[in-house]
């Protein structure tokens, strides 16, 4: 990394917060963590809990490995195998936070287990630092009937409910005196939303059907139908097109109907009404069970907090690149409830220019620009992304494009030319997706910052002034590293998209999936349980009792 000897941009935003003064005998700072999902758990796992007084609030006293939830719906994996009990080094309260009061630095909670002596279970906690890791909730887009009639797939209880519901449908359809038409209706399983979760659930359902249920319910197997309703033109839109079309073709062969370009507008107890987006035509289909996995929304407590701090009209809490909530001292937000709002280089362009102009000449030489390039790329990752997207080898190409056909080595740019060269760069700012991978990396990053906070009293979260002998530590802004993503498609086949535009599909990818998801388990206990569930399924099939 370039050591630029102290003169780098004073990033107004990140330097604004003054560091705590942790003298030796001061009491430990209080950290309150809201949520024990991917983000909260990863934070706690990496935090040096001896440095802080840590309290954790969550209505569930366990962590759930969400990527395996679809497997729980059909009994491929048991619910107990994907949950991890709470951490022993911290104080845990099984409660729900219903208000964050940033002015008083307190959170208001309601016990999930019972009531205290006052007759209600409400209590208050103060914090020095608050870590908001509350995740997201499902969004029904206010579609009538969805809350009442659809199942969701967000929590372990949801997966268990679906599992019971599927078997109920089969039992119901096996009763005597039921017409064939009625049976077809009961055995119509509809998945709303063609994202990874919906697709995986449909695939899992299909496998359960052809591998296990046909043997138990031979009389009704031909009446079963699985449908995916998707509003976009293809399913799995967040994946490479090759994966989407592979999945669509596989589903076609399997007899899973994929209705793309339809938006569900109403759900009643036995009909799903949808509208074709191209011509507005409405269509109603009878169904037995519907699973809604079409979108994520904001939790009420997060919404309320955003209103308090003036972040309105947003879906998630905006943080700076060090994951601190904007305009809110001591509060950090990670995971699905948060998005990093990356600072635009054009907003800081004059400062960046001055910083690069070491000799105060009012112009920059290539050497001067190269001297700060590394720091710029760390602070504004969009610069690197932009150069990559334009297939540029170095910054000289970028500048040359703006100033015309000058000779690379001897070129000199003024502020206007510098602005012109960088004017499109901010278009490359990207939001990280709402995934476990992002949440876990953010939790880990923030814990590392907390572990080192004492060592950098002056600027706890930046700016990027390099240590260069001063003995200070600085944190680089958080940067998400994408390791690729999987889409299990059933029938021992999966698709994967890995970094570097690498796509792989088929049976061998499913084995890769097994090994990655086994290794990603947070403990040896769940790893052993999950692998033995898979083995049991291979040998004996799934358990279809309730
Ligand atoms: P969560 O994990 O949702 O955690 C939120 C926590 O907050 C929970 O502990 C909850 O109990 C707690 N909480 C909620 N309300 C309150 C309250 N009021 N007070 C206190 N605590 C509260 N991502 C991937 O990368 N790969 C996958 O394969 C994948 N598969 C998925 C499959 C399914 C079925 C689902 C639902 C999600 C999947 N995801 C996957 C997405 C991933 O689960 C989320 O991105 C991730 O859980 C986000 O982590 P989080 O900590 O922000 O939120
Ligand atoms: Mg969490
Ligand atoms: Mg989780
Ligand atoms: Mg997020
Ligand atoms: Mg100069």
Coordinates of C-alpha atoms in Angstrom, one line a residue, residues 18-535:
X18 CA -14.2 11.3 18.0
X19 CA -12.8 8.2 19.5
X20 CA -13.5 7.1 23.0
X21 CA -10.8 7.5 25.6
X22 CA -10.2 4.1 26.9
X23 CA -8.0 4.7 30.0
X24 CA -6.8 1.6 31.7
X25 CA -9.2 1.6 34.7
X26 CA -12.3 2.9 33.0
X27 CA -15.2 0.5 33.1
X28 CA -15.6 -1.6 30.0
X29 CA -17.7 0.0 27.3
X30 CA -21.2 -1.5 26.9
X31 CA -21.9 -3.1 23.6
X32 CA -25.5 -4.1 22.8
X33 CA -26.0 -6.4 19.8
X34 CA -29.5 -6.7 18.3
X35 CA -30.0 -10.0 16.5
X36 CA -28.4 -13.4 16.3
X37 CA -28.6 -14.1 12.6
X38 CA -25.8 -14.2 10.2
X39 CA -24.5 -10.7 10.9
X40 CA -24.9 -10.7 14.7
X41 CA -23.4 -14.2 15.1
X42 CA -20.4 -13.5 12.9
X43 CA -19.8 -10.3 14.9
X44 CA -20.0 -12.1 18.2
X45 CA -17.8 -14.9 17.0
X46 CA -15.0 -12.6 16.0
X47 CA -15.3 -10.0 18.8
X48 CA -12.8 -10.2 21.7
X49 CA -15.6 -10.2 24.4
X50 CA -13.1 -9.5 27.2
X51 CA -12.7 -5.9 26.0
X52 CA -16.4 -5.0 26.3
X53 CA -19.4 -5.7 28.3
X54 CA -21.6 -7.4 25.7
X55 CA -25.3 -7.9 25.8
X56 CA -27.2 -9.7 23.1
X57 CA -30.9 -9.3 22.4
X58 CA -32.8 -11.6 20.1
X59 CA -36.2 -13.3 20.3
X60 CA -34.6 -16.6 19.2
X61 CA -31.8 -18.0 21.4
X62 CA -30.1 -19.7 18.4
X63 CA -28.5 -19.0 15.1
X64 CA -30.1 -20.6 12.0
X65 CA -28.2 -21.6 8.9
X66 CA -30.7 -20.2 6.4
X67 CA -29.2 -21.6 3.2
X68 CA -30.4 -25.0 4.3
X69 CA -34.0 -23.9 5.2
X70 CA -35.4 -25.1 1.9
X71 CA -34.0 -28.5 2.7
X72 CA -35.9 -28.5 6.0
X73 CA -39.2 -28.0 4.2
X74 CA -39.2 -31.5 2.9
X75 CA -37.3 -33.3 5.6
X76 CA -34.0 -33.6 3.7
X77 CA -32.3 -32.0 6.7
X78 CA -33.8 -31.8 10.2
X79 CA -34.4 -28.4 11.9
X80 CA -32.1 -29.2 14.8
X81 CA -29.2 -29.8 12.4
X82 CA -29.2 -26.3 11.1
X83 CA -29.4 -24.3 14.4
X84 CA -26.6 -23.4 16.7
X85 CA -27.3 -22.6 20.3
X86 CA -26.2 -19.2 21.7
X87 CA -22.6 -18.2 22.6
X88 CA -21.6 -18.7 26.2
X89 CA -19.3 -15.6 26.6
X90 CA -21.9 -13.0 26.4
X91 CA -25.1 -12.0 28.3
X92 CA -28.1 -13.1 26.2
X93 CA -31.6 -11.8 26.7
X94 CA -34.4 -13.6 24.8
X95 CA -36.3 -10.5 23.9
X96 CA -37.5 -8.4 21.1
X97 CA -36.2 -4.9 20.7
X98 CA -39.1 -2.6 19.8
X99 CA -37.4 0.8 20.1
X100 CA -34.0 2.3 19.6
X101 CA -33.5 5.7 21.3
X102 CA -30.4 7.1 19.8
X103 CA -30.5 10.3 21.8
X104 CA -30.6 8.6 25.1
X105 CA -28.4 5.7 23.9
X106 CA -30.9 3.1 25.0
X107 CA -32.9 0.3 23.5
X108 CA -36.3 -0.7 24.7
X109 CA -37.0 -4.4 24.7
X110 CA -39.8 -6.8 25.5
X111 CA -39.2 -10.2 26.9
X112 CA -40.0 -13.1 24.6
X113 CA -40.2 -15.7 27.4
X114 CA -42.3 -14.3 30.1
X115 CA -43.1 -11.3 32.3
X116 CA -41.1 -9.7 35.1
X117 CA -42.4 -8.7 38.5
X118 CA -44.1 -5.5 37.2
X119 CA -46.4 -7.7 35.3
X120 CA -44.9 -6.8 31.9
X121 CA -41.7 -8.0 30.3
X122 CA -40.4 -4.6 29.1
X123 CA -37.0 -3.4 30.0
X124 CA -34.4 -0.9 28.9
X125 CA -30.7 -1.2 28.2
X126 CA -28.1 1.5 27.7
X127 CA -25.2 1.2 25.4
X128 CA -22.0 2.9 24.4
X129 CA -22.0 1.1 21.1
X130 CA -25.0 -0.5 19.4
X131 CA -24.8 -3.1 16.7
X132 CA -28.0 -3.3 14.8
X133 CA -28.2 -6.7 13.1
X134 CA -31.9 -7.2 12.9
X135 CA -32.1 -8.6 9.4
X136 CA -35.1 -8.1 7.2
X137 CA -38.7 -9.3 7.1
X138 CA -40.8 -10.6 4.3
X139 CA -42.5 -8.1 2.1
X140 CA -45.9 -8.9 0.6
X141 CA -46.0 -5.7 -1.4
X142 CA -49.4 -5.2 0.3
X143 CA -50.9 -7.9 -1.9
X144 CA -54.3 -8.8 -0.5
X145 CA -54.6 -12.2 1.1
X146 CA -50.9 -13.1 1.2
X147 CA -50.5 -12.7 5.0
X148 CA -53.6 -14.8 5.6
X149 CA -53.1 -17.6 3.1
X150 CA -49.5 -18.0 2.1
X151 CA -46.6 -19.7 3.9
X152 CA -43.3 -17.9 4.1
X153 CA -39.8 -19.3 4.3
X154 CA -37.7 -17.1 6.5
X155 CA -37.4 -18.8 9.9
X156 CA -37.0 -22.3 11.1
X157 CA -40.6 -22.4 12.2
X158 CA -41.7 -21.5 8.7
X159 CA -39.9 -24.4 7.2
X160 CA -41.4 -26.8 9.8
X161 CA -44.9 -25.4 9.0
X162 CA -44.3 -25.9 5.3
X163 CA -43.2 -29.5 5.9
X164 CA -46.3 -30.2 7.9
X165 CA -48.5 -28.4 5.3
X166 CA -47.1 -30.5 2.4
X167 CA -47.8 -33.8 4.1
X168 CA -51.2 -32.5 5.2
X169 CA -52.1 -31.9 1.5
X170 CA -51.1 -35.4 0.6
X171 CA -53.1 -36.9 3.4
X172 CA -56.1 -34.8 2.5
X173 CA -56.0 -35.7 -1.1
X174 CA -55.9 -39.4 -0.2
X175 CA -59.2 -39.3 1.7
X176 CA -62.1 -41.1 0.1
X177 CA -65.0 -39.1 -1.4
X178 CA -62.9 -36.4 -2.9
X179 CA -63.3 -35.6 -6.5
X180 CA -60.4 -35.7 -8.9
X181 CA -60.8 -32.0 -9.5
X182 CA -60.6 -31.3 -5.8
X183 CA -57.5 -33.5 -5.5
X184 CA -55.7 -31.6 -8.2
X185 CA -56.4 -28.4 -6.4
X186 CA -55.1 -29.7 -3.1
X187 CA -52.0 -31.1 -4.7
X188 CA -51.2 -27.9 -6.6
X189 CA -48.1 -26.3 -4.9
X190 CA -47.5 -22.8 -5.9
X191 CA -44.2 -20.9 -5.3
X192 CA -44.5 -17.1 -5.7
X193 CA -41.1 -15.6 -6.5
X194 CA -38.4 -17.1 -8.8
X195 CA -35.4 -16.1 -6.8
X196 CA -32.9 -18.5 -5.3
X197 CA -35.1 -19.4 -2.3
X198 CA -38.3 -20.0 -4.3
X199 CA -36.5 -22.0 -7.0
X200 CA -34.7 -24.2 -4.4
X201 CA -37.9 -24.9 -2.6
X202 CA -39.7 -25.9 -5.8
X203 CA -36.7 -28.2 -6.7
X204 CA -36.8 -29.7 -3.2
X205 CA -40.5 -30.2 -3.4
X206 CA -40.1 -32.0 -6.7
X207 CA -37.4 -34.3 -5.4
X208 CA -39.5 -35.1 -2.3
X209 CA -42.3 -36.0 -4.7
X210 CA -40.5 -38.2 -7.1
X211 CA -38.1 -39.8 -4.7
X212 CA -40.3 -40.4 -1.7
X213 CA -44.0 -39.5 -1.9
X214 CA -44.8 -41.6 -5.0
X215 CA -44.0 -44.7 -3.0
X216 CA -46.4 -43.7 -0.2
X217 CA -49.2 -42.2 -2.3
X218 CA -49.0 -44.0 -5.6
X219 CA -52.7 -43.4 -6.3
X220 CA -52.4 -39.6 -6.5
X221 CA -48.9 -39.0 -7.8
X222 CA -50.1 -38.0 -11.3
X223 CA -52.3 -35.3 -9.8
X224 CA -49.5 -33.3 -8.3
X225 CA -48.4 -30.1 -9.8
X226 CA -45.7 -27.5 -8.9
X227 CA -45.8 -24.0 -10.3
X228 CA -43.5 -21.1 -9.9
X229 CA -44.9 -17.6 -10.5
X230 CA -42.3 -15.0 -11.3
X231 CA -42.9 -11.4 -12.3
X232 CA -39.7 -10.9 -14.3
X233 CA -39.1 -12.6 -17.7
X234 CA -36.8 -15.2 -16.2
X235 CA -36.2 -17.0 -13.0
X236 CA -32.9 -16.5 -11.0
X237 CA -32.3 -13.1 -12.4
X238 CA -29.5 -12.4 -10.1
X239 CA -27.5 -15.3 -11.7
X240 CA -25.8 -15.5 -15.0
X241 CA -28.2 -16.1 -18.0
X242 CA -26.7 -19.5 -18.6
X243 CA -27.8 -20.6 -15.2
X244 CA -31.3 -19.2 -15.5
X245 CA -31.9 -21.0 -18.8
X246 CA -30.4 -24.2 -17.5
X247 CA -32.8 -24.1 -14.6
X248 CA -35.8 -23.3 -16.7
X249 CA -35.0 -26.2 -19.1
X250 CA -34.5 -28.6 -16.2
X251 CA -37.8 -27.5 -14.6
X252 CA -39.5 -28.0 -17.9
X253 CA -38.3 -31.6 -18.1
X254 CA -39.3 -32.2 -14.5
X255 CA -42.8 -30.9 -15.2
X256 CA -42.4 -27.9 -12.9
X257 CA -44.4 -25.1 -14.5
X258 CA -42.6 -21.7 -14.7
X259 CA -45.0 -18.8 -15.3
X260 CA -42.8 -15.8 -16.0
X261 CA -44.1 -12.2 -16.5
X262 CA -47.0 -12.6 -14.1
X263 CA -47.6 -10.6 -11.0
X264 CA -49.7 -12.1 -8.2
X265 CA -52.4 -9.5 -7.3
X266 CA -54.6 -11.4 -4.9
X267 CA -54.7 -14.6 -2.9
X268 CA -57.9 -16.1 -1.5
X269 CA -58.3 -19.4 0.5
X270 CA -58.4 -21.4 -2.7
X271 CA -57.4 -19.2 -5.6
X272 CA -54.4 -17.2 -6.7
X273 CA -55.1 -14.4 -9.0
X274 CA -52.3 -13.1 -11.2
X275 CA -52.0 -10.5 -13.9
X276 CA -49.9 -10.9 -17.0
X277 CA -47.6 -7.9 -17.2
X278 CA -47.6 -7.7 -21.0
X279 CA -51.3 -7.3 -21.7
X280 CA -52.9 -7.0 -18.2
X281 CA -54.9 -10.2 -18.6
X282 CA -56.0 -11.7 -15.3
X283 CA -55.9 -15.3 -14.5
X284 CA -57.0 -17.3 -11.4
X285 CA -55.6 -20.7 -10.5
X286 CA -56.9 -23.0 -7.7
X287 CA -54.1 -24.2 -5.3
X288 CA -53.6 -26.3 -2.2
X289 CA -50.6 -24.6 -0.8
X290 CA -48.7 -21.4 -1.6
X291 CA -45.3 -20.3 -0.5
X292 CA -44.5 -16.6 -0.8
X293 CA -40.8 -15.8 -1.4
X294 CA -41.1 -12.7 -3.5
X295 CA -39.4 -9.9 -1.5
X296 CA -37.8 -8.6 1.6
X297 CA -38.9 -5.6 3.6
X298 CA -37.9 -3.5 6.6
X299 CA -38.7 -4.5 10.2
X300 CA -40.9 -2.0 12.0
X301 CA -38.3 -1.2 14.7
X302 CA -35.7 -0.4 12.0
X303 CA -38.3 1.7 10.1
X304 CA -39.0 3.7 13.3
X305 CA -35.3 4.2 14.0
X306 CA -34.8 5.4 10.4
X307 CA -37.6 8.0 10.9
X308 CA -36.0 9.2 14.1
X309 CA -32.6 9.9 12.5
X310 CA -34.1 11.3 9.3
X311 CA -33.4 8.4 7.0
X312 CA -36.8 8.3 5.4
X313 CA -38.0 6.7 2.2
X314 CA -35.4 4.0 2.4
X315 CA -35.5 0.2 2.7
X316 CA -32.4 -0.2 4.8
X317 CA -30.3 1.8 7.2
X318 CA -27.6 3.8 5.4
X319 CA -24.1 3.4 6.9
X320 CA -20.8 4.8 5.9
X321 CA -18.1 2.6 4.5
X322 CA -17.0 1.7 8.1
X323 CA -20.5 0.4 8.8
X324 CA -21.5 3.2 11.1
X325 CA -25.0 4.5 10.7
X326 CA -24.9 7.9 9.1
X327 CA -25.4 10.8 11.4
X328 CA -25.6 8.6 14.4
X329 CA -22.8 8.3 16.9
X330 CA -22.0 4.9 18.3
X331 CA -24.5 3.0 16.2
X332 CA -23.4 0.4 13.7
X333 CA -25.6 -1.6 11.3
X334 CA -24.8 -4.8 9.5
X335 CA -26.5 -7.4 7.4
X336 CA -29.8 -7.3 5.6
X337 CA -31.1 -4.3 7.7
X338 CA -28.3 -2.1 6.4
X339 CA -26.7 -0.8 3.2
X340 CA -23.4 0.9 2.8
X341 CA -23.7 4.2 1.1
X342 CA -20.5 4.6 -0.8
X343 CA -19.1 8.1 -0.9
X344 CA -18.9 9.5 -4.5
X345 CA -15.5 10.6 -5.7
X346 CA -17.0 13.5 -7.5
X347 CA -18.1 14.9 -4.1
X348 CA -14.5 15.0 -3.0
X349 CA -12.8 15.7 -6.2
X350 CA -11.2 19.0 -5.3
X351 CA -9.8 17.5 -2.1
X352 CA -8.5 14.5 -3.9
X353 CA -6.9 16.7 -6.5
X354 CA -5.2 18.9 -3.9
X355 CA -4.0 15.8 -2.0
X356 CA -2.4 14.4 -5.2
X357 CA -0.8 17.7 -6.2
X358 CA 2.2 17.3 -4.0
X359 CA 4.1 20.3 -5.4
X360 CA 1.1 22.6 -5.3
X361 CA 1.5 23.3 -9.0
X362 CA -2.2 23.3 -9.7
X363 CA -1.7 20.4 -12.2
X364 CA -1.1 16.7 -11.8
X365 CA 1.6 14.7 -13.5
X366 CA 1.1 11.0 -14.1
X367 CA 3.6 10.4 -11.3
X368 CA 1.6 12.4 -8.9
X369 CA -1.6 10.6 -9.7
X370 CA 0.0 7.2 -9.4
X371 CA 1.3 8.3 -6.0
X372 CA -2.3 8.4 -4.6
X373 CA -3.9 5.8 -6.8
X374 CA -3.9 3.0 -4.3
X375 CA -5.4 5.1 -1.6
X376 CA -8.1 6.4 -4.0
X377 CA -8.9 2.8 -5.0
X378 CA -9.3 1.8 -1.4
X379 CA -11.4 4.8 -0.5
X380 CA -13.4 4.8 -3.7
X381 CA -13.6 1.2 -5.0
X382 CA -15.7 2.4 -7.9
X383 CA -12.6 3.8 -9.5
X384 CA -11.1 0.3 -9.8
X385 CA -14.4 -1.2 -10.9
X386 CA -14.8 1.4 -13.6
X387 CA -11.3 0.9 -15.0
X388 CA -12.0 -2.8 -15.0
X389 CA -15.3 -2.5 -16.8
X390 CA -13.7 -0.3 -19.4
X391 CA -10.8 -2.8 -19.8
X392 CA -8.3 -0.1 -18.9
X393 CA -4.9 -1.2 -17.7
X394 CA -4.0 1.8 -15.7
X395 CA -5.1 5.3 -14.7
X396 CA -3.2 6.8 -17.6
X397 CA -5.7 5.2 -20.0
X398 CA -8.5 6.8 -18.0
X399 CA -6.9 10.3 -18.1
X400 CA -5.9 10.0 -21.7
X401 CA -9.5 9.4 -22.7
X402 CA -10.4 12.7 -21.1
X403 CA -7.5 15.0 -22.2
X404 CA -7.1 13.7 -25.7
X405 CA -4.3 12.0 -27.4
X406 CA -1.4 13.2 -25.4
X407 CA 1.7 11.2 -24.7
X408 CA 1.1 8.9 -21.6
X409 CA 4.3 9.6 -19.7
X410 CA 4.5 13.4 -20.1
X411 CA 0.8 14.3 -19.7
X412 CA -0.3 16.9 -17.3
X413 CA -3.9 17.5 -16.2
X414 CA -5.6 20.4 -14.5
X415 CA -8.6 20.1 -12.2
X416 CA -11.2 20.4 -15.0
X417 CA -9.5 17.6 -17.0
X418 CA -9.2 15.5 -13.8
X419 CA -12.9 15.9 -13.2
X420 CA -13.7 15.1 -16.8
X421 CA -11.6 11.9 -16.6
X422 CA -13.4 10.7 -13.5
X423 CA -16.9 11.9 -14.2
X424 CA -18.5 8.5 -15.0
X425 CA -16.7 6.6 -12.3
X426 CA -19.4 6.9 -9.7
X427 CA -21.8 5.0 -11.9
X428 CA -20.0 1.9 -10.8
X429 CA -21.1 2.2 -7.1
X430 CA -22.9 -1.0 -6.3
X431 CA -24.9 -2.1 -3.3
X432 CA -24.0 -5.4 -1.8
X433 CA -26.9 -8.0 -2.0
X434 CA -28.9 -9.1 1.0
X435 CA -27.1 -12.4 1.5
X436 CA -25.6 -14.4 4.3
X437 CA -22.2 -14.0 2.7
X438 CA -22.4 -10.2 3.0
X439 CA -23.8 -10.3 6.5
X440 CA -21.1 -12.6 7.8
X441 CA -18.3 -10.6 6.2
X442 CA -19.7 -7.4 7.7
X443 CA -20.0 -8.9 11.2
X444 CA -16.4 -10.1 11.0
X445 CA -15.1 -6.8 9.7
X446 CA -16.9 -4.8 12.4
X447 CA -15.6 -7.1 15.2
X448 CA -12.1 -6.6 14.0
X449 CA -12.6 -2.8 14.1
X450 CA -14.0 -3.2 17.7
X451 CA -11.0 -5.3 18.7
X452 CA -8.6 -2.7 17.6
X453 CA -10.6 0.4 18.5
X454 CA -8.5 1.2 21.6
X455 CA -5.3 1.2 19.5
X456 CA -6.6 4.0 17.4
X457 CA -8.0 6.5 19.7
X458 CA -7.9 9.4 17.3
X459 CA -9.7 8.0 14.4
X460 CA -11.6 4.8 15.1
X461 CA -12.7 4.2 11.6
X462 CA -10.4 6.0 9.3
X463 CA -9.6 8.1 7.4
X464 CA -7.2 6.2 5.3
X465 CA -4.1 7.9 6.5
X466 CA -1.4 5.2 6.4
X467 CA 0.3 4.3 9.6
X468 CA 3.7 5.5 8.4
X469 CA 5.6 5.5 11.7
X470 CA 3.0 7.3 13.8
X471 CA 2.0 4.0 15.4
X472 CA -1.6 4.6 14.6
X473 CA -3.8 1.9 13.1
X474 CA -6.4 2.7 10.5
X475 CA -9.1 0.7 9.2
X476 CA -9.7 0.2 5.5
X477 CA -13.4 0.7 4.6
X478 CA -15.4 -2.4 4.5
X479 CA -15.2 -4.2 1.2
X480 CA -17.3 -7.1 0.2
X481 CA -15.5 -10.0 -1.4
X482 CA -17.8 -12.2 -3.5
X483 CA -17.0 -15.9 -3.4
X484 CA -19.7 -16.9 -5.8
X485 CA -23.2 -18.3 -5.4
X486 CA -25.0 -21.6 -5.8
X487 CA -28.5 -22.5 -7.0
X488 CA -29.5 -26.1 -6.1
X489 CA -31.9 -27.3 -8.7
X490 CA -32.9 -30.7 -7.4
X491 CA -32.3 -34.2 -8.8
X492 CA -28.7 -34.0 -7.5
X493 CA -28.0 -31.1 -9.8
X494 CA -26.9 -27.6 -9.0
X495 CA -25.6 -24.5 -10.7
X496 CA -22.9 -22.3 -9.5
X497 CA -21.5 -18.9 -10.4
X498 CA -18.0 -18.3 -9.2
X499 CA -15.8 -15.3 -9.4
X500 CA -14.1 -14.7 -12.7
X501 CA -17.2 -15.4 -14.8
X502 CA -17.0 -19.1 -14.1
X503 CA -20.3 -21.0 -14.4
X504 CA -20.7 -24.6 -13.6
X505 CA -23.8 -26.7 -13.8
X506 CA -24.9 -30.3 -13.2
X507 CA -24.2 -33.3 -11.0
X508 CA -20.6 -32.4 -10.1
X509 CA -21.7 -29.0 -9.0
X510 CA -24.1 -30.6 -6.6
X511 CA -21.1 -32.3 -5.0
X512 CA -19.3 -29.0 -4.8
X513 CA -22.5 -27.7 -3.1
X514 CA -22.5 -30.5 -0.6
X515 CA -18.9 -29.9 0.3
X516 CA -19.1 -26.1 0.5
X517 CA -22.2 -26.1 2.6
X518 CA -20.7 -28.7 4.9
X519 CA -17.6 -26.7 5.4
X520 CA -19.6 -23.5 5.9
X521 CA -21.3 -24.9 9.0
X522 CA -20.5 -22.8 12.0
X523 CA -19.6 -25.7 14.2
X524 CA -18.6 -29.3 14.1
X525 CA -21.8 -30.3 15.8
X526 CA -24.1 -28.9 13.0
X527 CA -21.6 -30.2 10.4
X528 CA -21.9 -33.7 11.6
X529 CA -25.7 -33.4 11.9
X530 CA -26.1 -32.0 8.4
X531 CA -23.9 -34.6 6.8
X532 CA -25.6 -37.4 8.6
X533 CA -29.0 -36.1 7.5
X534 CA -27.8 -36.1 3.9
X535 CA -26.5 -39.6 4.3

